[in-house]
mmCIF file of N, CA and C in Angstrom:
data_model
loop_
_atom_site.group_PDB
_atom_site.id
_atom_site.type_symbol
_atom_site.label_atom_id
_atom_site.label_comp_id
_atom_site.label_asym_id
_atom_site.label_seq_id
_atom_site.Cartn_x
_atom_site.Cartn_y
_atom_site.Cartn_z
ATOM 1 N N UNK A 1 -0.898 -10.155 -2.704
ATOM 2 C CA UNK A 1 0.432 -10.223 -3.275
ATOM 3 C C UNK A 1 1.378 -10.671 -2.171
ATOM 4 N N UNK A 2 2.118 -11.715 -2.427
ATOM 5 C CA UNK A 2 3.079 -12.218 -1.455
ATOM 6 C C UNK A 2 4.462 -11.737 -1.859
ATOM 7 N N UNK A 3 5.167 -11.084 -0.951
ATOM 8 C CA UNK A 3 6.468 -10.540 -1.296
ATOM 9 C C UNK A 3 7.606 -11.404 -0.798
ATOM 10 N N UNK A 4 7.694 -11.577 0.490
ATOM 11 C CA UNK A 4 8.856 -12.267 1.028
ATOM 12 C C UNK A 4 8.509 -13.572 1.715
ATOM 13 N N UNK A 5 7.546 -13.557 2.608
ATOM 14 C CA UNK A 5 7.147 -14.789 3.277
ATOM 15 C C UNK A 5 5.684 -14.717 3.658
ATOM 16 N N UNK A 6 5.189 -15.751 4.264
ATOM 17 C CA UNK A 6 3.759 -15.835 4.558
ATOM 18 C C UNK A 6 3.266 -14.816 5.587
ATOM 19 N N UNK A 7 4.169 -14.154 6.280
ATOM 20 C CA UNK A 7 3.778 -13.164 7.280
ATOM 21 C C UNK A 7 3.731 -11.751 6.736
ATOM 22 N N UNK A 8 3.967 -11.576 5.447
ATOM 23 C CA UNK A 8 3.988 -10.244 4.850
ATOM 24 C C UNK A 8 2.968 -10.176 3.716
ATOM 25 N N UNK A 9 2.282 -9.060 3.643
ATOM 26 C CA UNK A 9 1.271 -8.885 2.592
ATOM 27 C C UNK A 9 1.225 -7.423 2.182
ATOM 28 N N UNK A 10 0.681 -7.195 1.006
ATOM 29 C CA UNK A 10 0.455 -5.854 0.497
ATOM 30 C C UNK A 10 -1.054 -5.621 0.509
ATOM 31 N N UNK A 11 -1.447 -4.467 1.031
ATOM 32 C CA UNK A 11 -2.852 -4.064 1.025
ATOM 33 C C UNK A 11 -2.931 -2.732 0.296
ATOM 34 N N UNK A 12 -3.719 -2.680 -0.747
ATOM 35 C CA UNK A 12 -3.911 -1.442 -1.482
ATOM 36 C C UNK A 12 -4.982 -0.597 -0.820
ATOM 37 N N UNK A 13 -4.729 0.698 -0.737
ATOM 38 C CA UNK A 13 -5.701 1.618 -0.143
ATOM 39 C C UNK A 13 -6.002 2.716 -1.168
ATOM 40 N N UNK A 14 -7.140 2.589 -1.805
ATOM 41 C CA UNK A 14 -7.543 3.569 -2.814
ATOM 42 C C UNK A 14 -8.305 4.697 -2.140
ATOM 43 N N UNK A 15 -8.139 5.900 -2.673
ATOM 44 C CA UNK A 15 -8.851 7.035 -2.112
ATOM 45 C C UNK A 15 -8.985 8.166 -3.101
ATOM 46 N N UNK A 16 -9.734 9.169 -2.695
ATOM 47 C CA UNK A 16 -9.917 10.396 -3.465
ATOM 48 C C UNK A 16 -10.495 10.166 -4.858
ATOM 49 N N UNK A 17 -11.415 9.221 -4.944
ATOM 50 C CA UNK A 17 -12.081 8.969 -6.216
ATOM 51 C C UNK A 17 -13.376 8.227 -5.936
ATOM 52 N N UNK A 18 -14.141 7.993 -6.971
ATOM 53 C CA UNK A 18 -15.388 7.241 -6.810
ATOM 54 C C UNK A 18 -15.061 5.751 -6.673
ATOM 55 N N UNK A 19 -15.991 5.019 -6.096
ATOM 56 C CA UNK A 19 -15.800 3.573 -5.973
ATOM 57 C C UNK A 19 -15.627 2.932 -7.347
ATOM 58 N N UNK A 20 -16.354 3.428 -8.322
ATOM 59 C CA UNK A 20 -16.249 2.882 -9.680
ATOM 60 C C UNK A 20 -14.839 3.077 -10.243
ATOM 61 N N UNK A 21 -14.275 4.264 -10.049
ATOM 62 C CA UNK A 21 -12.921 4.533 -10.545
ATOM 63 C C UNK A 21 -11.874 3.732 -9.785
ATOM 64 N N UNK A 22 -12.079 3.554 -8.485
ATOM 65 C CA UNK A 22 -11.145 2.722 -7.702
ATOM 66 C C UNK A 22 -11.156 1.295 -8.225
ATOM 67 N N UNK A 23 -12.356 0.760 -8.499
ATOM 68 C CA UNK A 23 -12.465 -0.602 -9.028
ATOM 69 C C UNK A 23 -11.843 -0.686 -10.420
ATOM 70 N N UNK A 24 -12.060 0.326 -11.236
ATOM 71 C CA UNK A 24 -11.486 0.335 -12.579
ATOM 72 C C UNK A 24 -9.955 0.307 -12.506
ATOM 73 N N UNK A 25 -9.376 1.035 -11.539
ATOM 74 C CA UNK A 25 -7.923 1.046 -11.366
ATOM 75 C C UNK A 25 -7.414 -0.357 -11.028
ATOM 76 N N UNK A 26 -8.063 -1.024 -10.060
ATOM 77 C CA UNK A 26 -7.600 -2.363 -9.676
ATOM 78 C C UNK A 26 -7.776 -3.343 -10.822
ATOM 79 N N UNK A 27 -8.841 -3.184 -11.601
ATOM 80 C CA UNK A 27 -9.039 -4.048 -12.764
ATOM 81 C C UNK A 27 -7.970 -3.787 -13.827
ATOM 82 N N UNK A 28 -7.723 -2.522 -14.109
ATOM 83 C CA UNK A 28 -6.766 -2.128 -15.150
ATOM 84 C C UNK A 28 -5.351 -2.621 -14.839
ATOM 85 N N UNK A 29 -4.992 -2.601 -13.573
ATOM 86 C CA UNK A 29 -3.646 -3.008 -13.174
ATOM 87 C C UNK A 29 -3.577 -4.445 -12.659
ATOM 88 N N UNK A 30 -4.662 -5.190 -12.892
ATOM 89 C CA UNK A 30 -4.734 -6.611 -12.546
ATOM 90 C C UNK A 30 -4.336 -6.859 -11.096
ATOM 91 N N UNK A 31 -4.962 -6.126 -10.194
ATOM 92 C CA UNK A 31 -4.660 -6.222 -8.768
ATOM 93 C C UNK A 31 -5.662 -7.087 -8.020
ATOM 94 N N UNK A 32 -6.278 -8.023 -8.729
ATOM 95 C CA UNK A 32 -7.278 -8.867 -8.092
ATOM 96 C C UNK A 32 -6.672 -9.786 -7.028
ATOM 97 N N UNK A 33 -5.376 -10.029 -7.056
ATOM 98 C CA UNK A 33 -4.714 -10.859 -6.052
ATOM 99 C C UNK A 33 -4.260 -10.077 -4.827
ATOM 100 N N UNK A 34 -4.526 -8.774 -4.814
ATOM 101 C CA UNK A 34 -4.122 -7.903 -3.715
ATOM 102 C C UNK A 34 -5.374 -7.486 -2.950
ATOM 103 N N UNK A 35 -5.319 -7.525 -1.635
ATOM 104 C CA UNK A 35 -6.428 -6.996 -0.842
ATOM 105 C C UNK A 35 -6.463 -5.488 -1.058
ATOM 106 N N UNK A 36 -7.606 -4.978 -1.437
ATOM 107 C CA UNK A 36 -7.780 -3.542 -1.669
ATOM 108 C C UNK A 36 -8.930 -3.035 -0.824
ATOM 109 N N UNK A 37 -8.726 -1.879 -0.212
ATOM 110 C CA UNK A 37 -9.800 -1.247 0.531
ATOM 111 C C UNK A 37 -10.032 0.153 -0.032
ATOM 112 N N UNK A 38 -11.264 0.599 0.054
ATOM 113 C CA UNK A 38 -11.628 1.925 -0.422
ATOM 114 C C UNK A 38 -11.671 2.869 0.772
ATOM 115 N N UNK A 39 -10.788 3.828 0.781
ATOM 116 C CA UNK A 39 -10.719 4.814 1.859
ATOM 117 C C UNK A 39 -11.619 5.993 1.495
ATOM 118 N N UNK A 40 -12.922 5.760 1.544
ATOM 119 C CA UNK A 40 -13.874 6.748 1.041
ATOM 120 C C UNK A 40 -13.912 8.032 1.871
ATOM 121 N N UNK A 41 -13.577 7.953 3.154
ATOM 122 C CA UNK A 41 -13.604 9.166 3.977
ATOM 123 C C UNK A 41 -12.213 9.744 4.243
ATOM 124 N N UNK A 42 -11.167 9.105 3.701
ATOM 125 C CA UNK A 42 -9.808 9.623 3.850
ATOM 126 C C UNK A 42 -9.147 9.329 5.178
ATOM 127 N N UNK A 43 -9.772 8.549 6.032
ATOM 128 C CA UNK A 43 -9.221 8.310 7.372
ATOM 129 C C UNK A 43 -7.944 7.468 7.355
ATOM 130 N N UNK A 44 -7.842 6.529 6.434
ATOM 131 C CA UNK A 44 -6.616 5.711 6.360
ATOM 132 C C UNK A 44 -5.462 6.572 5.852
ATOM 133 N N UNK A 45 -5.695 7.333 4.805
ATOM 134 C CA UNK A 45 -4.655 8.233 4.291
ATOM 135 C C UNK A 45 -4.209 9.199 5.380
ATOM 136 N N UNK A 46 -5.169 9.740 6.113
ATOM 137 C CA UNK A 46 -4.837 10.686 7.185
ATOM 138 C C UNK A 46 -4.001 10.005 8.272
ATOM 139 N N UNK A 47 -4.357 8.804 8.652
ATOM 140 C CA UNK A 47 -3.643 8.070 9.701
ATOM 141 C C UNK A 47 -2.167 7.891 9.361
ATOM 142 N N UNK A 48 -1.869 7.691 8.076
ATOM 143 C CA UNK A 48 -0.496 7.445 7.637
ATOM 144 C C UNK A 48 0.138 8.668 6.964
ATOM 145 N N UNK A 49 -0.483 9.829 7.083
ATOM 146 C CA UNK A 49 0.028 11.080 6.509
ATOM 147 C C UNK A 49 0.272 10.986 5.007
ATOM 148 N N UNK A 50 -0.611 10.314 4.323
ATOM 149 C CA UNK A 50 -0.517 10.187 2.866
ATOM 150 C C UNK A 50 -1.178 11.401 2.227
ATOM 151 N N UNK A 51 -0.459 12.040 1.309
ATOM 152 C CA UNK A 51 -1.018 13.199 0.625
ATOM 153 C C UNK A 51 -1.191 12.956 -0.864
ATOM 154 N N UNK A 52 -0.716 11.850 -1.375
ATOM 155 C CA UNK A 52 -0.861 11.528 -2.784
ATOM 156 C C UNK A 52 -0.351 10.133 -3.074
ATOM 157 N N UNK A 53 -0.587 9.713 -4.304
ATOM 158 C CA UNK A 53 -0.155 8.380 -4.706
ATOM 159 C C UNK A 53 0.964 8.487 -5.721
ATOM 160 N N UNK A 54 1.830 7.516 -5.779
ATOM 161 C CA UNK A 54 1.883 6.348 -4.904
ATOM 162 C C UNK A 54 2.600 6.652 -3.586
ATOM 163 N N UNK A 55 2.151 6.011 -2.551
ATOM 164 C CA UNK A 55 2.772 6.073 -1.233
ATOM 165 C C UNK A 55 2.760 4.665 -0.658
ATOM 166 N N UNK A 56 3.822 4.315 0.013
ATOM 167 C CA UNK A 56 3.955 2.992 0.630
ATOM 168 C C UNK A 56 4.104 3.163 2.134
ATOM 169 N N UNK A 57 3.261 2.502 2.895
ATOM 170 C CA UNK A 57 3.375 2.505 4.352
ATOM 171 C C UNK A 57 3.650 1.070 4.788
ATOM 172 N N UNK A 58 4.772 0.885 5.424
ATOM 173 C CA UNK A 58 5.153 -0.431 5.933
ATOM 174 C C UNK A 58 4.803 -0.459 7.408
ATOM 175 N N UNK A 59 4.017 -1.440 7.818
ATOM 176 C CA UNK A 59 3.572 -1.537 9.202
ATOM 177 C C UNK A 59 4.065 -2.860 9.776
ATOM 178 N N UNK A 60 4.818 -2.776 10.863
ATOM 179 C CA UNK A 60 5.277 -3.976 11.554
ATOM 180 C C UNK A 60 4.143 -4.461 12.445
ATOM 181 N N UNK A 61 3.629 -5.637 12.161
ATOM 182 C CA UNK A 61 2.501 -6.174 12.902
ATOM 183 C C UNK A 61 2.796 -6.484 14.348
ATOM 184 N N UNK A 62 4.069 -6.665 14.685
ATOM 185 C CA UNK A 62 4.433 -6.962 16.072
ATOM 186 C C UNK A 62 4.612 -5.696 16.896
ATOM 187 N N UNK A 63 5.283 -4.707 16.335
ATOM 188 C CA UNK A 63 5.617 -3.499 17.099
ATOM 189 C C UNK A 63 4.715 -2.310 16.797
ATOM 190 N N UNK A 64 4.034 -2.349 15.648
ATOM 191 C CA UNK A 64 3.227 -1.214 15.229
ATOM 192 C C UNK A 64 4.039 -0.117 14.557
ATOM 193 N N UNK A 65 5.348 -0.328 14.423
ATOM 194 C CA UNK A 65 6.214 0.658 13.769
ATOM 195 C C UNK A 65 5.749 0.872 12.337
ATOM 196 N N UNK A 66 5.676 2.142 11.931
ATOM 197 C CA UNK A 66 5.250 2.491 10.579
ATOM 198 C C UNK A 66 6.361 3.277 9.903
ATOM 199 N N UNK A 67 6.696 2.866 8.683
ATOM 200 C CA UNK A 67 7.636 3.597 7.847
ATOM 201 C C UNK A 67 6.897 3.956 6.563
ATOM 202 N N UNK A 68 6.912 5.224 6.196
ATOM 203 C CA UNK A 68 6.207 5.677 4.998
ATOM 204 C C UNK A 68 7.232 6.108 3.964
ATOM 205 N N UNK A 69 7.046 5.653 2.726
ATOM 206 C CA UNK A 69 7.898 6.045 1.605
ATOM 207 C C UNK A 69 6.999 6.554 0.490
ATOM 208 N N UNK A 70 7.374 7.685 -0.076
ATOM 209 C CA UNK A 70 6.568 8.318 -1.122
ATOM 210 C C UNK A 70 7.169 8.057 -2.490
ATOM 211 N N UNK A 71 6.309 7.924 -3.473
ATOM 212 C CA UNK A 71 6.748 7.759 -4.859
ATOM 213 C C UNK A 71 6.693 6.326 -5.327
ATOM 214 N N UNK A 72 6.814 6.158 -6.631
ATOM 215 C CA UNK A 72 6.812 4.828 -7.234
ATOM 216 C C UNK A 72 8.100 4.089 -6.908
ATOM 217 N N UNK A 73 7.979 2.884 -6.423
ATOM 218 C CA UNK A 73 9.159 2.115 -6.043
ATOM 219 C C UNK A 73 9.437 0.950 -6.983
ATOM 220 N N UNK A 74 8.425 0.443 -7.649
ATOM 221 C CA UNK A 74 8.597 -0.764 -8.445
ATOM 222 C C UNK A 74 8.810 -1.957 -7.523
ATOM 223 N N UNK A 75 8.764 -3.135 -8.079
ATOM 224 C CA UNK A 75 8.876 -4.346 -7.255
ATOM 225 C C UNK A 75 10.208 -4.404 -6.513
ATOM 226 N N UNK A 76 11.292 -4.080 -7.190
ATOM 227 C CA UNK A 76 12.605 -4.121 -6.530
ATOM 228 C C UNK A 76 12.688 -3.111 -5.387
ATOM 229 N N UNK A 77 12.135 -1.933 -5.594
ATOM 230 C CA UNK A 77 12.135 -0.916 -4.546
ATOM 231 C C UNK A 77 11.308 -1.331 -3.351
ATOM 232 N N UNK A 78 10.181 -1.965 -3.608
ATOM 233 C CA UNK A 78 9.336 -2.452 -2.517
ATOM 234 C C UNK A 78 10.092 -3.504 -1.712
ATOM 235 N N UNK A 79 10.700 -4.448 -2.397
ATOM 236 C CA UNK A 79 11.465 -5.495 -1.708
ATOM 237 C C UNK A 79 12.642 -4.911 -0.943
ATOM 238 N N UNK A 80 13.341 -3.959 -1.532
ATOM 239 C CA UNK A 80 14.475 -3.322 -0.854
ATOM 240 C C UNK A 80 14.032 -2.600 0.411
ATOM 241 N N UNK A 81 12.880 -1.919 0.327
ATOM 242 C CA UNK A 81 12.367 -1.204 1.505
ATOM 243 C C UNK A 81 11.991 -2.184 2.606
ATOM 244 N N UNK A 82 11.384 -3.310 2.244
ATOM 245 C CA UNK A 82 11.069 -4.340 3.235
ATOM 246 C C UNK A 82 12.341 -4.765 3.955
ATOM 247 N N UNK A 83 13.365 -5.043 3.205
ATOM 248 C CA UNK A 83 14.621 -5.528 3.785
ATOM 249 C C UNK A 83 15.344 -4.446 4.573
ATOM 250 N N UNK A 84 15.406 -3.230 4.038
ATOM 251 C CA UNK A 84 16.135 -2.144 4.704
ATOM 252 C C UNK A 84 15.501 -1.759 6.025
ATOM 253 N N UNK A 85 14.173 -1.821 6.096
ATOM 254 C CA UNK A 85 13.494 -1.423 7.310
ATOM 255 C C UNK A 85 13.246 -2.584 8.256
ATOM 256 N N UNK A 86 13.761 -3.749 7.918
ATOM 257 C CA UNK A 86 13.682 -4.904 8.805
ATOM 258 C C UNK A 86 12.319 -5.562 8.872
ATOM 259 N N UNK A 87 11.516 -5.414 7.826
ATOM 260 C CA UNK A 87 10.186 -6.026 7.846
ATOM 261 C C UNK A 87 10.260 -7.395 7.279
#
């Protein structure tokens, strides 16, 4: 999913379910255009202090700065967070 420019991307991180259910979720929500990874051991969620979904972690590829936002944001909320946090 391309949001603002070619240097920004969304990566889905599924967890706390079976691989089959994670795949069913991406199929159901037509997320085939989004890179999705299965966090089967919970290490990605732990790294970003995620305790539930939906959660958004914005990572600056240059500085490594991470901003985490919890809850459903919708497309406008995602774009606003990108802009507000300078990503």
